[in-house]
Coordinates of C-alpha atoms in Angstrom, one line a residue:
Chain C
M1 CA -0.2 0.0 0.3
K2 CA 2.8 2.3 0.1
K3 CA 4.0 1.2 -2.5
S4 CA 0.9 2.9 -4.2
G5 CA 0.6 5.9 -2.3
N6 CA 4.8 6.6 -3.0
M7 CA 3.9 6.3 -7.1
I8 CA 1.0 8.6 -6.7
L9 CA 2.6 11.2 -4.9
K10 CA 5.2 11.2 -7.6
K11 CA 2.6 10.3 -10.5
I12 CA 0.8 14.2 -8.6
L13 CA 4.5 16.0 -9.4
H14 CA 5.2 14.7 -12.3
M15 CA 2.4 16.4 -13.3
V16 CA 2.7 19.4 -11.9
F17 CA 6.1 19.5 -12.9
I18 CA 5.3 19.1 -16.7
L19 CA 2.1 21.8 -16.2
L20 CA 4.5 24.3 -14.8
L21 CA 6.9 24.1 -17.6
L22 CA 4.1 23.6 -20.5
S23 CA 2.3 27.9 -18.7
L24 CA 6.3 28.2 -19.1
I25 CA 6.7 28.0 -22.7
V26 CA 2.7 29.4 -23.4
F27 CA 4.0 32.4 -22.3
S28 CA 7.1 32.3 -24.4
F29 CA 4.8 31.2 -28.0
I30 CA 2.4 34.5 -26.6
R31 CA 5.7 36.9 -26.6
L32 CA 6.4 35.2 -30.6
I33 CA 2.9 36.4 -31.8
P34 CA 3.4 39.1 -34.5
G35 CA 1.4 42.4 -33.6
D36 CA 1.0 43.7 -30.2
P37 CA -1.9 42.6 -28.7
V38 CA -2.5 44.9 -26.1
K39 CA -2.2 47.5 -29.1
S40 CA -5.1 45.7 -31.1
S41 CA -7.0 45.5 -27.6
L42 CA -7.4 49.4 -26.6
G43 CA -8.6 49.7 -30.7
P44 CA -6.3 52.2 -32.9
L45 CA -7.5 55.6 -31.1
A46 CA -6.2 54.5 -28.4
S47 CA -2.5 57.1 -27.4
E48 CA 0.5 56.4 -26.3
D49 CA -0.1 56.7 -23.0
T50 CA -2.6 54.9 -22.3
I51 CA -0.8 51.7 -24.2
A52 CA 2.0 51.4 -22.5
Q53 CA -0.1 51.9 -18.9
Y54 CA -2.0 48.7 -19.9
R55 CA 0.7 47.3 -20.8
H56 CA 2.1 48.2 -17.4
Q57 CA -1.0 46.9 -15.6
L58 CA -0.3 43.3 -17.6
Y59 CA 3.4 43.2 -17.2
F60 CA 3.9 42.6 -20.3
D61 CA 6.9 45.1 -20.3
R62 CA 8.6 43.1 -18.6
P63 CA 11.2 40.4 -19.0
L64 CA 9.1 37.2 -20.1
L65 CA 10.2 35.2 -16.4
V66 CA 8.6 38.3 -14.1
Q67 CA 5.7 37.8 -15.4
W68 CA 5.1 34.1 -15.6
F69 CA 5.8 34.3 -12.1
H70 CA 4.1 37.0 -10.9
W71 CA 0.9 35.0 -12.8
L72 CA 1.6 32.1 -11.7
T73 CA 1.7 33.5 -8.3
G74 CA -1.8 35.2 -8.9
V75 CA -3.0 31.5 -10.5
V76 CA -2.1 29.6 -6.7
T77 CA -2.8 32.3 -3.9
R78 CA -6.1 34.0 -5.6
G79 CA -6.6 31.7 -8.9
D80 CA -6.1 34.8 -10.6
F81 CA -5.5 33.8 -14.6
G82 CA -5.8 37.3 -15.6
T83 CA -7.6 39.9 -17.6
S84 CA -8.7 38.7 -20.7
L85 CA -8.1 41.2 -23.3
Y86 CA -11.0 40.4 -25.6
T87 CA -13.6 40.6 -23.1
H88 CA -11.9 42.6 -21.1
R89 CA -13.2 40.7 -18.0
A90 CA -11.1 38.4 -15.7
V91 CA -10.0 35.3 -17.2
S92 CA -11.2 33.3 -13.8
L93 CA -14.4 34.9 -14.3
D94 CA -15.5 33.6 -17.8
I95 CA -14.1 30.2 -16.6
A96 CA -15.9 29.9 -13.8
Q97 CA -19.0 30.9 -16.0
Y98 CA -18.0 28.5 -19.2
L99 CA -16.4 25.3 -17.8
P100 CA -18.7 24.0 -15.8
K101 CA -21.2 23.2 -18.5
S102 CA -18.5 22.3 -21.1
L103 CA -16.5 19.7 -18.0
E104 CA -19.9 17.9 -17.3
L105 CA -20.6 17.5 -21.5
C106 CA -17.4 16.0 -21.4
A107 CA -17.7 14.1 -17.9
L108 CA -21.0 12.6 -19.7
A109 CA -19.3 11.5 -23.2
A110 CA -16.1 10.1 -21.0
L111 CA -18.3 7.8 -19.2
L112 CA -20.3 6.8 -22.5
I113 CA -17.6 6.4 -24.0
L114 CA -15.7 3.6 -21.6
V115 CA -19.1 1.9 -20.6
L116 CA -20.3 1.5 -24.0
G117 CA -17.2 1.2 -25.9
V118 CA -16.2 -2.1 -23.3
F119 CA -19.9 -2.9 -23.6
F120 CA -19.4 -3.3 -27.4
G121 CA -16.3 -4.1 -27.3
T122 CA -17.0 -6.9 -25.2
L123 CA -20.3 -8.4 -26.8
A124 CA -17.7 -8.4 -30.1
A125 CA -15.5 -10.7 -28.5
L126 CA -17.7 -13.0 -26.3
F127 CA -19.8 -13.4 -30.0
K128 CA -15.8 -13.5 -32.3
N129 CA -16.8 -14.6 -36.0
T130 CA -20.8 -14.3 -36.0
W131 CA -22.8 -11.8 -37.2
V132 CA -22.5 -10.0 -34.2
D133 CA -19.3 -9.4 -34.5
N134 CA -19.1 -8.5 -37.7
L135 CA -21.9 -5.9 -37.4
I136 CA -20.3 -4.6 -34.4
R137 CA -16.8 -4.4 -36.9
F138 CA -18.3 -2.7 -39.6
I139 CA -20.4 0.0 -37.4
T140 CA -17.2 0.5 -35.3
Y141 CA -15.4 1.2 -38.6
L142 CA -17.3 4.0 -39.8
G143 CA -16.9 5.1 -36.6
V144 CA -13.6 5.4 -36.5
V145 CA -13.3 7.6 -39.8
T146 CA -15.7 9.9 -39.2
P147 CA -15.6 13.3 -38.2
A148 CA -17.3 14.2 -35.7
Y149 CA -19.1 17.0 -37.5
A150 CA -20.3 14.5 -39.5
F151 CA -22.1 12.8 -36.5
G152 CA -23.3 15.7 -35.0
I153 CA -24.9 17.4 -38.4
V154 CA -26.3 13.5 -39.1
F155 CA -27.8 13.7 -35.7
L156 CA -29.5 17.4 -36.2
L157 CA -31.1 16.0 -39.4
I158 CA -32.5 13.3 -37.7
F159 CA -33.8 14.9 -34.5
A160 CA -34.2 18.7 -35.6
Y161 CA -36.9 18.7 -37.1
G162 CA -38.8 15.2 -36.3
K163 CA -39.6 17.3 -32.7
G164 CA -38.5 13.8 -30.9
A165 CA -38.2 13.2 -26.9
F166 CA -34.2 15.2 -27.7
P167 CA -34.1 19.0 -28.4
I168 CA -30.9 20.5 -29.9
G169 CA -29.7 23.7 -29.5
G170 CA -29.3 25.0 -25.7
F171 CA -30.8 23.3 -22.7
P172 CA -33.6 24.7 -20.4
T173 CA -33.2 27.7 -18.8
I174 CA -32.2 26.9 -14.4
P175 CA -34.1 29.6 -12.0
A176 CA -31.0 31.3 -10.6
E177 CA -31.6 30.3 -7.0
F178 CA -30.7 26.4 -7.8
V179 CA -27.7 27.7 -10.0
R180 CA -24.7 26.1 -7.8
T181 CA -22.3 25.4 -9.8
G182 CA -22.7 25.8 -13.1
A183 CA -23.5 23.0 -14.3
P184 CA -27.2 22.4 -15.3
A185 CA -27.5 18.8 -14.8
L186 CA -25.8 19.1 -11.5
D187 CA -27.2 21.8 -9.9
C188 CA -30.6 20.1 -10.4
L189 CA -29.4 17.2 -8.5
L190 CA -28.2 19.6 -6.2
S191 CA -31.6 21.3 -5.6
G192 CA -33.6 18.4 -5.8
Q193 CA -35.5 19.3 -9.3
F194 CA -36.0 15.7 -10.8
A195 CA -38.0 16.8 -13.5
L196 CA -35.8 19.9 -15.1
F197 CA -32.6 17.3 -14.9
V198 CA -34.4 15.0 -16.6
K199 CA -34.7 17.2 -19.0
C200 CA -31.3 18.4 -19.2
M201 CA -30.2 14.8 -19.6
Q202 CA -32.5 15.1 -22.6
S203 CA -30.9 18.4 -23.5
Y204 CA -27.4 16.7 -23.4
F205 CA -27.7 13.6 -25.0
L206 CA -27.5 13.9 -28.8
P207 CA -24.2 16.7 -28.4
C208 CA -23.0 14.1 -26.2
I209 CA -23.4 11.0 -28.7
S210 CA -21.8 13.2 -31.2
V211 CA -18.8 14.2 -29.2
A212 CA -18.5 11.3 -28.0
I213 CA -19.6 7.9 -30.7
G214 CA -16.1 8.2 -32.1
S215 CA -14.1 7.5 -29.7
I216 CA -17.1 4.6 -28.2
A217 CA -15.9 3.1 -31.7
Y218 CA -12.5 3.3 -30.7
Q219 CA -13.1 2.0 -27.8
A220 CA -15.1 -0.8 -28.9
R221 CA -12.3 -2.0 -31.1
I222 CA -9.1 -2.3 -28.9
H223 CA -11.3 -3.8 -25.4
R224 CA -12.4 -6.5 -28.7
S225 CA -8.9 -7.7 -29.5
S226 CA -7.4 -7.2 -26.0
M227 CA -10.0 -10.1 -24.7
V228 CA -9.6 -12.0 -28.1
E229 CA -5.7 -12.2 -27.1
N230 CA -6.4 -13.1 -23.8
V231 CA -9.5 -15.6 -24.4
N232 CA -6.5 -17.7 -25.9
A233 CA -4.5 -17.4 -22.9
D234 CA -3.0 -20.4 -20.6
Y235 CA -4.2 -19.1 -17.4
I236 CA -7.8 -18.5 -19.1
A237 CA -7.5 -22.7 -20.3
F238 CA -6.4 -23.4 -16.8
A239 CA -8.9 -21.8 -15.3
E240 CA -11.6 -23.6 -17.6
V241 CA -10.1 -27.0 -16.4
A242 CA -10.3 -25.9 -12.8
G243 CA -13.9 -25.5 -13.4
V244 CA -14.3 -21.9 -12.6
S245 CA -17.7 -21.2 -14.1
K246 CA -18.2 -19.7 -17.2
G247 CA -19.6 -16.4 -15.9
K248 CA -16.8 -16.0 -12.6
L249 CA -14.5 -16.5 -15.8
I250 CA -15.7 -14.1 -18.3
C251 CA -16.6 -11.2 -15.3
K252 CA -13.3 -11.3 -13.5
H253 CA -10.1 -13.7 -15.2
L254 CA -10.8 -12.6 -18.3
M255 CA -12.6 -9.0 -17.8
K256 CA -9.1 -7.6 -15.5
P257 CA -6.6 -8.1 -18.1
S258 CA -8.1 -6.7 -20.8
F259 CA -9.0 -3.8 -19.5
I260 CA -5.0 -3.2 -19.5
P261 CA -5.3 -1.7 -23.4
T262 CA -8.3 -0.3 -22.9
L263 CA -7.6 1.9 -20.4
T264 CA -4.4 2.6 -21.9
V265 CA -6.0 4.2 -25.4
Y266 CA -8.8 5.5 -22.7
G267 CA -6.7 8.4 -21.7
L268 CA -5.9 10.0 -25.3
Q269 CA -9.9 9.2 -26.4
V270 CA -10.3 11.8 -23.5
A271 CA -7.6 13.9 -25.8
S272 CA -10.0 13.8 -28.9
L273 CA -12.9 14.4 -26.9
L274 CA -12.0 17.6 -25.6
G275 CA -11.1 18.5 -29.3
N276 CA -14.3 17.4 -30.8
A277 CA -16.5 19.5 -27.9
F278 CA -14.9 22.4 -30.1
I279 CA -16.7 21.1 -33.0
I280 CA -19.8 19.6 -31.3
E281 CA -20.6 22.8 -29.5
N282 CA -20.5 24.5 -32.0
I283 CA -23.6 22.9 -33.9
F284 CA -25.2 22.1 -31.4
R285 CA -25.1 26.1 -30.4
I286 CA -24.2 25.3 -26.5
N287 CA -22.1 28.7 -25.3
G288 CA -19.6 26.1 -23.7
F289 CA -15.8 26.3 -22.7
S290 CA -15.2 25.1 -26.2
Q291 CA -16.8 28.4 -27.7
Y292 CA -15.4 31.1 -25.3
A293 CA -11.5 28.6 -26.3
L294 CA -11.8 29.5 -29.6
N295 CA -13.2 33.2 -29.1
V296 CA -10.1 33.5 -27.6
I297 CA -7.9 31.6 -29.4
L298 CA -9.0 33.3 -32.8
N299 CA -8.6 36.5 -30.8
K300 CA -5.2 36.3 -29.5
D301 CA -6.3 37.2 -26.0
P302 CA -2.5 36.6 -24.6
Y303 CA -3.7 35.6 -20.9
G304 CA -6.5 34.2 -22.7
I305 CA -4.9 31.9 -24.2
I306 CA -2.6 30.5 -21.4
A307 CA -5.7 29.6 -19.0
V308 CA -7.4 28.1 -22.0
T309 CA -4.2 25.6 -22.5
I310 CA -3.5 25.2 -18.7
I311 CA -7.1 24.2 -18.1
F312 CA -7.0 21.2 -21.1
G313 CA -3.0 20.8 -19.7
I314 CA -4.7 20.4 -16.4
I315 CA -8.0 17.9 -17.4
F316 CA -6.0 15.6 -19.7
S317 CA -2.7 15.7 -17.1
V318 CA -4.9 14.0 -14.3
V319 CA -7.3 11.9 -17.0
N320 CA -4.3 10.6 -18.2
M321 CA -2.8 9.9 -14.3
L322 CA -6.2 7.9 -13.0
V323 CA -5.4 6.2 -16.0
D324 CA -1.8 5.5 -15.3
I325 CA -2.8 4.3 -11.5
G326 CA -6.0 2.7 -12.9
V327 CA -3.5 0.4 -15.5
A328 CA -1.2 0.0 -12.3
M329 CA -3.7 -1.4 -9.5
L330 CA -5.2 -3.6 -12.2
D331 CA -1.3 -5.0 -13.5
P332 CA 0.1 -5.9 -10.3
R333 CA 3.9 -5.6 -12.2
I334 CA 3.4 -2.3 -12.2
R335 CA 2.4 -1.5 -8.7
L336 CA 4.9 -3.9 -7.4
R337 CA 7.6 -1.7 -9.0
G338 CA 6.2 1.4 -7.9
G339 CA 4.9 2.0 -11.0
Q340 CA 8.5 2.5 -12.8
Chain J
M1 CA 32.1 -20.0 -53.6
A2 CA 32.2 -18.1 -56.6
K3 CA 30.8 -20.7 -58.7
T4 CA 27.6 -20.7 -56.1
H5 CA 27.3 -17.0 -56.4
S6 CA 27.0 -17.3 -60.0
T7 CA 24.6 -19.6 -60.0
L8 CA 22.5 -17.6 -58.1
E9 CA 22.3 -14.9 -59.7
A10 CA 21.7 -17.3 -63.0
Q11 CA 18.3 -18.0 -61.3
Q12 CA 17.6 -14.3 -61.0
Y13 CA 17.4 -15.2 -57.2
H14 CA 16.9 -11.6 -54.7
P15 CA 15.2 -12.4 -51.3
K16 CA 14.1 -8.8 -51.3
L17 CA 12.0 -9.2 -53.8
E18 CA 10.7 -12.5 -52.8
M19 CA 9.8 -11.3 -49.8
L20 CA 8.1 -8.0 -51.6
K21 CA 6.1 -10.8 -53.8
R22 CA 5.1 -12.7 -50.6
S23 CA 3.9 -9.6 -49.0
W24 CA 2.0 -8.5 -51.7
Y25 CA 0.1 -11.5 -52.8
K26 CA -0.9 -11.8 -48.6
F27 CA -2.1 -8.2 -49.4
S28 CA -4.4 -8.6 -52.1
K29 CA -5.6 -11.5 -51.0
N30 CA -7.2 -8.7 -48.5
P31 CA -11.1 -7.5 -50.3
M32 CA -10.4 -5.0 -48.0
S33 CA -7.1 -4.0 -48.0
M34 CA -7.6 -3.8 -52.2
I35 CA -10.2 -1.0 -51.7
G36 CA -8.4 0.6 -49.6
L37 CA -5.5 0.8 -51.9
I38 CA -7.8 2.0 -54.7
I39 CA -9.4 4.5 -52.8
V40 CA -5.6 5.9 -52.2
V41 CA -4.5 6.0 -55.1
L42 CA -7.7 7.5 -56.7
V43 CA -7.1 10.3 -53.8
F44 CA -3.7 10.7 -54.8
C45 CA -5.2 11.6 -58.6
V46 CA -7.4 13.5 -57.5
T47 CA -5.1 15.1 -55.9
A48 CA -2.7 15.5 -58.7
F49 CA -5.0 16.4 -61.7
C50 CA -8.1 18.1 -59.9
N51 CA -7.8 21.6 -62.3
V52 CA -8.0 18.8 -65.1
I53 CA -11.0 15.9 -64.4
A54 CA -12.9 19.0 -61.6
P55 CA -15.7 19.5 -64.9
F56 CA -16.0 23.3 -63.4
A57 CA -11.9 23.8 -62.3
E58 CA -13.2 27.4 -62.3
D59 CA -16.1 27.0 -59.9
A60 CA -13.1 26.7 -56.7
G61 CA -12.4 30.9 -56.9
I62 CA -14.7 33.8 -56.8
I63 CA -16.9 33.4 -59.4
T64 CA -20.9 33.4 -58.5
H65 CA -23.6 32.3 -61.2
M66 CA -26.9 33.4 -59.2
S67 CA -29.4 32.1 -61.9
E68 CA -28.2 28.5 -61.0
A69 CA -27.9 28.3 -57.3
F70 CA -29.1 25.9 -55.2
Q71 CA -29.3 23.1 -57.7
G72 CA -30.1 19.6 -56.3
P73 CA -27.4 17.1 -58.0
S74 CA -28.2 16.0 -61.5
L75 CA -25.8 14.5 -64.1
K76 CA -24.6 18.2 -65.0
H77 CA -23.7 19.0 -61.1
L78 CA -23.0 15.2 -59.4
C79 CA -23.9 17.1 -56.2
G80 CA -26.0 20.1 -57.0
T81 CA -24.5 23.8 -56.8
D82 CA -24.2 25.8 -54.0
D83 CA -25.2 29.3 -52.5
Y84 CA -23.5 30.7 -55.0
G85 CA -24.5 28.3 -58.1
R86 CA -21.1 27.0 -58.1
D87 CA -20.6 22.9 -58.5
V88 CA -20.0 21.2 -55.8
F89 CA -18.0 18.6 -56.9
S90 CA -15.5 20.1 -58.8
R91 CA -14.9 22.5 -55.0
M92 CA -14.9 18.7 -53.2
L93 CA -12.5 17.7 -55.9
I94 CA -10.1 21.3 -55.9
G95 CA -10.5 21.0 -52.0
F96 CA -8.9 17.3 -51.5
R97 CA -5.8 19.3 -52.6
P98 CA -4.8 21.3 -49.6
S99 CA -6.2 18.2 -47.4
M100 CA -3.4 16.1 -48.8
G101 CA -0.6 19.2 -48.8
I102 CA -1.0 19.7 -44.9
A103 CA -1.0 16.1 -44.6
A104 CA 2.3 15.9 -46.5
I105 CA 3.1 18.9 -44.7
V106 CA 2.5 18.1 -41.3
L107 CA 4.6 13.6 -41.6
L108 CA 7.8 15.9 -44.1
I109 CA 8.5 17.7 -40.4
S110 CA 6.8 15.8 -38.0
V111 CA 8.3 11.8 -39.3
P112 CA 12.1 13.0 -39.3
L113 CA 12.0 15.0 -36.4
G114 CA 10.2 12.7 -33.8
V115 CA 11.8 9.9 -35.7
F116 CA 15.3 11.5 -35.2
L117 CA 14.7 11.9 -31.3
G118 CA 13.0 9.0 -30.7
L119 CA 16.5 7.0 -31.8
L120 CA 18.8 9.2 -29.5
A121 CA 16.7 9.0 -26.8
G122 CA 16.5 5.1 -27.6
Y123 CA 20.0 4.8 -28.0
Y124 CA 20.8 7.2 -25.3
Q125 CA 18.6 5.2 -22.2
G126 CA 19.2 6.1 -18.7
T127 CA 20.9 8.6 -19.8
L128 CA 20.2 12.5 -19.8
V129 CA 19.7 12.8 -23.2
D130 CA 16.5 9.9 -22.5
T131 CA 15.3 12.3 -19.9
V132 CA 15.3 15.5 -22.1
I133 CA 14.3 14.1 -25.1
T134 CA 11.0 12.4 -22.7
R135 CA 10.4 15.5 -21.1
I136 CA 9.6 17.7 -23.8
T137 CA 8.1 15.1 -25.9
E138 CA 5.6 15.0 -22.6
L139 CA 5.6 18.3 -22.3
F140 CA 4.1 18.3 -25.6
M141 CA 1.7 15.0 -25.2
S142 CA 0.1 16.9 -22.1
V143 CA -2.3 19.6 -24.0
P144 CA -5.2 18.1 -26.7
P145 CA -3.4 17.5 -30.2
L146 CA -6.5 19.6 -32.0
I147 CA -6.0 22.6 -29.0
L148 CA -2.5 22.4 -29.9
A149 CA -2.8 23.0 -33.7
M150 CA -5.3 25.4 -33.1
V151 CA -3.1 27.8 -30.6
V152 CA 0.1 27.2 -33.0
C153 CA -2.3 27.8 -36.3
C154 CA -4.3 30.9 -35.0
M155 CA -1.0 32.8 -33.2
F156 CA 0.8 32.9 -35.8
T157 CA -1.1 33.3 -39.2
N158 CA -4.1 31.9 -40.1
N159 CA -2.9 29.7 -43.6
Y160 CA -2.5 26.7 -44.4
V161 CA 0.8 26.5 -43.9
F162 CA 0.4 27.5 -40.8
C163 CA -2.4 25.3 -39.7
A164 CA 0.2 22.2 -40.7
L165 CA 2.8 23.9 -38.6
G166 CA -0.1 23.5 -35.6
I167 CA -0.6 19.9 -36.4
A168 CA 2.9 18.6 -37.2
V169 CA 3.9 20.1 -33.5
A170 CA 1.2 18.1 -31.9
W171 CA 2.3 15.1 -34.7
W172 CA 5.8 15.1 -33.8
P173 CA 6.1 13.7 -29.7
W174 CA 3.8 10.4 -31.3
Y175 CA 6.5 9.5 -33.1
T176 CA 9.2 10.0 -31.1
R177 CA 7.8 7.8 -28.3
I178 CA 7.0 4.9 -31.3
T179 CA 10.0 5.2 -32.5
Y180 CA 11.9 5.1 -28.6
N181 CA 9.2 2.3 -27.5
L182 CA 10.7 0.1 -30.6
V183 CA 14.4 1.1 -29.9
V184 CA 15.0 -0.2 -26.2
S185 CA 13.0 -3.1 -27.7
L186 CA 15.6 -3.8 -29.7
T187 CA 18.3 -2.8 -27.9
N188 CA 18.5 -5.8 -25.6
E189 CA 18.9 -7.8 -29.0
L190 CA 22.1 -9.9 -29.9
Y191 CA 23.0 -8.2 -33.4
I192 CA 23.1 -5.0 -31.7
T193 CA 25.3 -5.6 -29.0
Y194 CA 27.7 -7.4 -31.5
T195 CA 28.3 -4.1 -33.2
E196 CA 28.8 -2.7 -30.5
L197 CA 31.3 -5.1 -29.6
S198 CA 32.3 -4.9 -32.9
G199 CA 33.2 -1.0 -32.2
I200 CA 31.2 0.2 -34.7
G201 CA 30.4 4.1 -34.2
M202 CA 27.4 5.0 -32.9
L203 CA 25.5 6.9 -35.8
R204 CA 25.9 4.0 -38.0
I205 CA 24.1 2.0 -35.8
I206 CA 21.5 3.8 -35.0
F207 CA 20.9 4.5 -38.5
S208 CA 21.9 1.6 -40.4
E209 CA 21.3 -1.0 -37.5
M210 CA 18.1 0.0 -36.5
L211 CA 16.5 2.4 -38.4
P212 CA 15.6 -0.6 -41.0
N213 CA 14.0 -2.2 -38.6
L214 CA 11.7 0.8 -37.8
V215 CA 10.2 2.0 -40.8
S216 CA 7.8 -1.1 -41.9
S217 CA 5.9 0.1 -38.6
I218 CA 6.9 3.8 -39.2
I219 CA 5.3 3.3 -42.5
T220 CA 2.0 2.0 -41.2
K221 CA 1.7 3.9 -38.7
M222 CA 2.5 7.0 -41.5
T223 CA -0.1 5.9 -43.4
L224 CA -3.0 5.3 -40.5
D225 CA -1.9 9.0 -39.7
T226 CA -2.8 10.6 -42.7
G227 CA -6.3 9.6 -42.3
S228 CA -6.3 11.2 -38.7
I229 CA -4.5 14.5 -39.7
I230 CA -7.2 15.2 -42.5
L231 CA -9.7 14.6 -39.5
T232 CA -7.8 16.8 -37.7
A233 CA -7.5 19.8 -41.2
S234 CA -10.7 19.3 -41.7
S235 CA -12.5 19.3 -38.1
M236 CA -9.8 23.4 -37.9
S237 CA -11.4 24.2 -41.4
Y238 CA -14.9 24.0 -40.1
V239 CA -14.5 26.7 -37.3
G240 CA -12.4 28.7 -40.0
L241 CA -8.7 27.6 -39.4
G242 CA -6.3 27.0 -42.5
V243 CA -7.2 27.0 -45.9
Q244 CA -9.1 30.7 -46.4
P245 CA -11.9 31.3 -48.4
P246 CA -12.4 31.4 -51.8
T247 CA -10.5 28.7 -51.8
P248 CA -12.1 25.2 -50.9
S249 CA -11.5 23.0 -48.4
L250 CA -14.0 19.7 -47.4
G251 CA -14.6 20.7 -43.8
S252 CA -15.3 24.8 -44.7
M253 CA -17.9 23.6 -47.0
V254 CA -19.4 20.8 -44.4
S255 CA -19.8 24.1 -42.0
D256 CA -20.6 26.5 -44.5
G257 CA -23.3 24.0 -45.7
V258 CA -24.9 23.6 -42.2
S259 CA -26.7 26.3 -41.8
Y260 CA -28.9 25.4 -45.3
L261 CA -29.9 22.4 -43.5
P262 CA -31.7 20.3 -44.4
E263 CA -33.9 22.0 -47.9
Y264 CA -29.9 21.7 -48.9
W265 CA -28.6 18.5 -48.0
W266 CA -26.1 18.5 -50.2
L267 CA -24.1 21.4 -49.5
S268 CA -22.6 19.9 -46.2
V269 CA -23.3 15.9 -46.6
M270 CA -21.3 15.5 -49.9
P271 CA -18.4 17.0 -48.6
A272 CA -18.4 15.0 -45.6
V273 CA -18.7 11.3 -47.5
A274 CA -15.7 12.2 -48.8
V275 CA -14.0 13.1 -45.9
I276 CA -15.2 9.9 -44.7
V277 CA -14.2 7.9 -47.9
I278 CA -10.7 9.7 -47.8
V279 CA -10.3 9.2 -44.7
M280 CA -11.9 5.3 -44.7
G281 CA -9.2 4.5 -47.6
F282 CA -6.0 5.0 -45.6
N283 CA -7.9 3.5 -42.8
L284 CA -7.9 0.4 -44.8
L285 CA -5.2 1.0 -46.3
G286 CA -2.8 1.2 -43.5
D287 CA -4.7 -2.2 -41.3
G288 CA -3.8 -3.9 -44.5
L289 CA -0.2 -3.0 -44.7
T290 CA -0.6 -3.8 -40.1
D291 CA -1.5 -7.5 -41.3
V292 CA 1.2 -7.9 -43.9
L293 CA 4.3 -6.5 -42.5
S294 CA 3.7 -8.1 -38.0
V295 CA 2.6 -11.9 -40.4
E296 CA 6.2 -10.9 -41.7
E297 CA 7.8 -10.4 -38.8
K298 CA 6.8 -13.4 -37.5

């Protein structure tokens, strides 16, 4: 147990180190932007004095390391990510407004990827070389090669004009007194509004599926092949001979090792999920973090870009760390070596 | 000795050629791989000769035929016409060129860079060189690729060269990682130890002993990646990054067409289908290559 504790601590330190390095790199990149972001944010009519003053206020006239350190202390002590040159608000306020909704969307989609990917992968592996397997293989192939926006558009076409159970475009308005976290479905749950919660989940359904479907397909393919590989392993034959029941054989002896490759690619799937969210939020007109990030990037808003990359970096790194820990838990060889 | 050599030559026996023939035989037995190959060859042909093949090549630019706007698919306009009356089929074919161009630039940058760093880190495993390269790789892998590519593309100029550069910045670490892992597994092979013992320099070990063994894996990955890069680039052009109007690109054609759904469905559906077919072609080919090459290794 002490060894796994050490491993987790090591991983966290490593993650923090990489994120610090990332923020420094992005800072130096920002300085390379051609043109002057401060000048362009104040407009062509601003006087030299105002520009110089604003630049001083934003720490843009000081050495890179000083600016970075100032920003870092702000983030660590006050959660202050600097001021956006584009909305002229604190970046942290914008994040608090947009992030929860997108995070909820991505979390639901991530859950969907794991559950459905493993489900279809297992199904295909158990019915190997039957029509079930072939059908799943065909669908997953299509899923892997189709861009997320194509799924989004297909779902729009099918559901938008059918007036079905799954609304497109936006969410039901949550009354202000219920808003606690900013994530619609979670807020409804916390304040006990179950009818509204169901409505939120219905609105989430189509965007979630469109974001996740490619990754579900990929995950199913990986899970199928890793299960098929394990079916032929000696220890499965041994367990069968020893008289382990079929259900126990599948659930315990076959599932556990098969999850290792599945979990390893899961981290990558979350990355593609975060990327696809950019496109899907655009199609379904969800005013979320990806839309905000896209605006920030297109407007070359320095502190905005830094905050956006760091936040995506944090989400991605945390997921990868959890994946690593999960793999270590499943694989005693890694666990006992202390995660080396 | 000399005699045996000449008999061998007389029989025209080339082991490499023989191996290639066998691989080709295995490859051609799989219909899916052949479909992939045919699609990829067609895509390359279209990319090279799109100006000649496209029935209305002039429609790629700023041109309007308002009287012909929003016509459905017909024999004259195979995929219909768009809001300016331009032929969607011709614009799609011409849109292949930037997609393939971006894929080429990304691979030309990220493969040599990634493979070189991977070889270096793998050869010096356990030393400072290894640590530094691994950390840099992790750094670039700590942000989702599409987001990194978008940031890089936007910070400089929003055109298709910088779009490709952005994707390349996000892409090379994967080649470093795959090369590194392959080299690490090769280092334990006896022939590498023998080469080292016989006093052959490190550069020669890396480039003439290790690299040839990695080529098949890297080529397979490049084929599969071409599909992914085209997907990524089309996602970027969907939100307006990369190829700028009036030059057509598949992603931006889809996004332009979305506002005309569902009446004028061909505006977005046709380019989206084109993307799916291209990516599927490269994936089928890549899977076919994986099968052939991994069997050969076994």
